[in-house]
PDB file of C-alpha atoms in Angstrom:
ATOM      1  CA  MET A   1    -160.388 111.666  40.203  1.00  0.00           C
ATOM      2  CA  THR A   2    -157.193 112.407  38.056  1.00  0.00           C
ATOM      3  CA  ASN A   3    -154.771 109.908  37.788  1.00  0.00           C
ATOM      4  CA  LEU A   4    -152.292 111.876  40.033  1.00  0.00           C
ATOM      5  CA  THR A   5    -155.042 111.711  42.686  1.00  0.00           C
ATOM      6  CA  ILE A   6    -155.370 108.261  42.718  1.00  0.00           C
ATOM      7  CA  GLN A   7    -151.817 107.775  42.693  1.00  0.00           C
ATOM      8  CA  ASN A   8    -151.297 110.038  45.634  1.00  0.00           C
ATOM      9  CA  ALA A   9    -154.233 107.915  47.497  1.00  0.00           C
ATOM     10  CA  LEU A  10    -152.562 104.613  46.709  1.00  0.00           C
ATOM     11  CA  LEU A  11    -149.401 105.923  48.221  1.00  0.00           C
ATOM     12  CA  THR A  12    -151.045 107.215  51.528  1.00  0.00           C
ATOM     13  CA  LEU A  13    -152.679 103.832  51.930  1.00  0.00           C
ATOM     14  CA  GLU A  14    -149.464 101.898  51.203  1.00  0.00           C
ATOM     15  CA  ILE A  15    -147.546 104.492  53.679  1.00  0.00           C
ATOM     16  CA  GLN A  16    -150.232 103.528  56.171  1.00  0.00           C
ATOM     17  CA  GLU A  17    -149.815  99.918  55.569  1.00  0.00           C
ATOM     18  CA  LEU A  18    -146.122 100.215  56.026  1.00  0.00           C
ATOM     19  CA  ARG A  19    -146.637 102.051  59.344  1.00  0.00           C
ATOM     20  CA  GLU A  20    -148.808  99.279  60.491  1.00  0.00           C
ATOM     21  CA  GLN A  21    -146.191  96.712  59.651  1.00  0.00           C
ATOM     22  CA  ILE A  22    -143.683  98.778  61.367  1.00  0.00           C
ATOM     23  CA  LEU A  23    -145.949  98.522  64.750  1.00  0.00           C
ATOM     24  CA  VAL A  24    -146.279  94.915  64.317  1.00  0.00           C
ATOM     25  CA  LEU A  25    -142.534  94.477  63.902  1.00  0.00           C
ATOM     26  CA  LYS A  26    -141.853  96.690  66.830  1.00  0.00           C
ATOM     27  CA  VAL A  27    -144.062  94.743  69.054  1.00  0.00           C
ATOM     28  CA  GLN A  28    -142.559  91.290  68.123  1.00  0.00           C
ATOM     29  CA  ARG A  29    -139.025  92.969  68.593  1.00  0.00           C
ATOM     30  CA  GLN A  30    -139.903  94.136  72.033  1.00  0.00           C
ATOM     31  CA  ARG A  31    -141.203  90.457  72.974  1.00  0.00           C
ATOM     32  CA  LYS A  32    -138.387  89.076  71.521  1.00  0.00           C
ATOM     33  CA  SER A  33    -135.843  91.418  73.511  1.00  0.00           C
ATOM     34  CA  THR A  34    -137.577  90.412  77.036  1.00  0.00           C
ATOM     35  CA  ASP A  35    -136.942  86.712  76.127  1.00  0.00           C
ATOM     36  CA  ASP A  36    -133.641  86.464  74.208  1.00  0.00           C
ATOM     37  CA  SER A  37    -129.994  88.002  73.936  1.00  0.00           C
ATOM     38  CA  LYS A  38    -128.860  91.161  72.386  1.00  0.00           C
ATOM     39  CA  GLN A  39    -128.233  89.004  69.278  1.00  0.00           C
ATOM     40  CA  THR A  40    -131.838  88.704  68.635  1.00  0.00           C
ATOM     41  CA  ARG A  41    -132.740  92.258  69.160  1.00  0.00           C
ATOM     42  CA  LEU A  42    -130.307  93.169  66.467  1.00  0.00           C
ATOM     43  CA  HIS A  43    -131.247  90.458  63.822  1.00  0.00           C
ATOM     44  CA  TRP A  44    -132.811  91.497  60.717  1.00  0.00           C
ATOM     45  CA  ASP A  45    -135.412  89.335  59.211  1.00  0.00           C
ATOM     46  CA  PHE A  46    -136.497  89.318  55.708  1.00  0.00           C
ATOM     47  CA  ARG A  47    -139.703  91.359  56.371  1.00  0.00           C
ATOM     48  CA  GLN A  48    -137.448  94.139  57.816  1.00  0.00           C
ATOM     49  CA  ASP A  49    -135.116  94.083  54.847  1.00  0.00           C
ATOM     50  CA  GLN A  50    -137.941  94.372  52.688  1.00  0.00           C
ATOM     51  CA  LEU A  51    -139.541  97.199  54.636  1.00  0.00           C
ATOM     52  CA  LEU A  52    -136.227  99.047  54.611  1.00  0.00           C
ATOM     53  CA  LEU A  53    -135.664  98.644  50.863  1.00  0.00           C
ATOM     54  CA  ARG A  54    -139.361  99.615  50.052  1.00  0.00           C
ATOM     55  CA  LEU A  55    -138.964 103.024  52.378  1.00  0.00           C
ATOM     56  CA  VAL A  56    -135.707 103.853  50.579  1.00  0.00           C
ATOM     57  CA  ALA A  57    -136.633 103.006  46.750  1.00  0.00           C
ATOM     58  CA  ARG A  58    -140.245 103.968  46.726  1.00  0.00           C
ATOM     59  CA  PHE A  59    -140.522 107.076  48.983  1.00  0.00           C
ATOM     60  CA  GLY A  60    -137.044 108.672  48.289  1.00  0.00           C
ATOM     61  CA  PHE A  61    -135.611 109.256  51.555  1.00  0.00           C
ATOM     62  CA  LYS A  62    -132.436 111.423  51.433  1.00  0.00           C
ATOM     63  CA  ASN A  63    -130.664 109.884  54.094  1.00  0.00           C
ATOM     64  CA  CYS A  64    -130.313 106.815  56.830  1.00  0.00           C
ATOM     65  CA  ARG A  65    -131.724 109.045  59.339  1.00  0.00           C
ATOM     66  CA  ASP A  66    -135.045 109.699  57.581  1.00  0.00           C
ATOM     67  CA  VAL A  67    -135.171 105.987  57.270  1.00  0.00           C
ATOM     68  CA  ALA A  68    -134.416 104.971  60.583  1.00  0.00           C
ATOM     69  CA  ALA A  69    -136.884 107.647  61.943  1.00  0.00           C
ATOM     70  CA  GLU A  70    -139.641 106.164  59.777  1.00  0.00           C
ATOM     71  CA  MET A  71    -138.789 102.676  60.978  1.00  0.00           C
ATOM     72  CA  LYS A  72    -138.762 103.853  64.668  1.00  0.00           C
ATOM     73  CA  CYS A  73    -136.952 100.681  65.661  1.00  0.00           C
ATOM     74  CA  ARG A  74    -133.400 101.000  64.178  1.00  0.00           C
ATOM     75  CA  SER A  75    -130.395 103.402  64.618  1.00  0.00           C
ATOM     76  CA  GLU A  76    -129.162 105.488  61.750  1.00  0.00           C
ATOM     77  CA  LYS A  77    -125.911 103.245  61.859  1.00  0.00           C
ATOM     78  CA  GLN A  78    -127.832 100.035  61.671  1.00  0.00           C
ATOM     79  CA  VAL A  79    -129.694 101.167  58.789  1.00  0.00           C
ATOM     80  CA  TYR A  80    -126.732 102.193  57.069  1.00  0.00           C
ATOM     81  CA  PHE A  81    -124.839  99.155  57.376  1.00  0.00           C
ATOM     82  CA  ARG A  82    -127.539  96.793  56.676  1.00  0.00           C
ATOM     83  CA  LEU A  83    -128.453  98.635  53.511  1.00  0.00           C
ATOM     84  CA  ARG A  84    -124.965  98.697  52.580  1.00  0.00           C
ATOM     85  CA  TYR A  85    -124.865  94.971  52.903  1.00  0.00           C
ATOM     86  CA  LEU A  86    -128.300  94.407  50.989  1.00  0.00           C
ATOM     87  CA  LEU A  87    -127.169  96.896  47.872  1.00  0.00           C
ATOM     88  CA  ASP A  88    -123.796  95.026  47.792  1.00  0.00           C
ATOM     89  CA  LEU A  89    -125.496  91.433  47.847  1.00  0.00           C
ATOM     90  CA  PHE A  90    -127.693  92.476  45.089  1.00  0.00           C
ATOM     91  CA  ALA A  91    -124.943  94.075  43.003  1.00  0.00           C
ATOM     92  CA  ARG A  92    -122.953  90.738  43.229  1.00  0.00           C
ATOM     93  CA  ASN A  93    -126.395  88.554  42.463  1.00  0.00           C
ATOM     94  CA  SER A  94    -126.946  90.622  39.289  1.00  0.00           C
ATOM     95  CA  GLY A  95    -123.573  89.840  38.040  1.00  0.00           C
ATOM     96  CA  SER A  96    -122.222  93.619  38.874  1.00  0.00           C
ATOM     97  CA  GLN A  97    -119.369  94.320  40.979  1.00  0.00           C
ATOM     98  CA  LYS A  98    -120.467  98.001  41.470  1.00  0.00           C
ATOM     99  CA  LEU A  99    -123.789  99.657  43.114  1.00  0.00           C
ATOM    100  CA  SER A 100    -125.688 101.757  40.623  1.00  0.00           C
ATOM    101  CA  ALA A 101    -125.064 105.609  40.581  1.00  0.00           C
ATOM    102  CA  GLU A 102    -128.279 106.205  42.315  1.00  0.00           C
ATOM    103  CA  TRP A 103    -127.387 103.969  45.432  1.00  0.00           C
ATOM    104  CA  ARG A 104    -124.055 105.158  45.698  1.00  0.00           C
ATOM    105  CA  ASP A 105    -125.256 108.944  45.587  1.00  0.00           C
ATOM    106  CA  PHE A 106    -127.693 107.726  48.368  1.00  0.00           C
ATOM    107  CA  LEU A 107    -125.131 106.295  50.326  1.00  0.00           C
ATOM    108  CA  ALA A 108    -122.560 109.084  49.979  1.00  0.00           C
ATOM    109  CA  GLY A 109    -125.578 111.462  51.102  1.00  0.00           C
ATOM    110  CA  CYS A 110    -125.583 109.850  54.231  1.00  0.00           C
ATOM    111  CA  GLN A 111    -124.054 111.361  57.251  1.00  0.00           C
ATOM    112  CA  ILE A 112    -122.291 108.283  58.326  1.00  0.00           C
ATOM    113  CA  LYS A 113    -118.821 108.690  57.037  1.00  0.00           C
ATOM    114  CA  GLN A 114    -116.175 106.998  59.199  1.00  0.00           C
ATOM    115  CA  MET A 115    -117.525 104.069  61.175  1.00  0.00           C
TER     116      MET A 115
END
């Protein structure tokens, strides 16, 4: 097996693991939504934030629509605003007031312009 084949196999396994995590989160979310108010259903927890950033950073999604489709439990608008919040938070915590050019390009490529 070549190194590329091994990397592809590992990525395939990781994608499968992420999809399983999405299903678990979706079931948990559905349980919460039947018991709680809208606030709980819109709440982002650490695992969802981690999943969002992993999907964007590792798999190179081109826009928020792709990420929202892969997460299967968030709208494009929710993904955009949460990602924007997380990236701003990370920029402030790292001592930089600006996002890196790569993340600015990603957000600029999103179809959501005026909200």
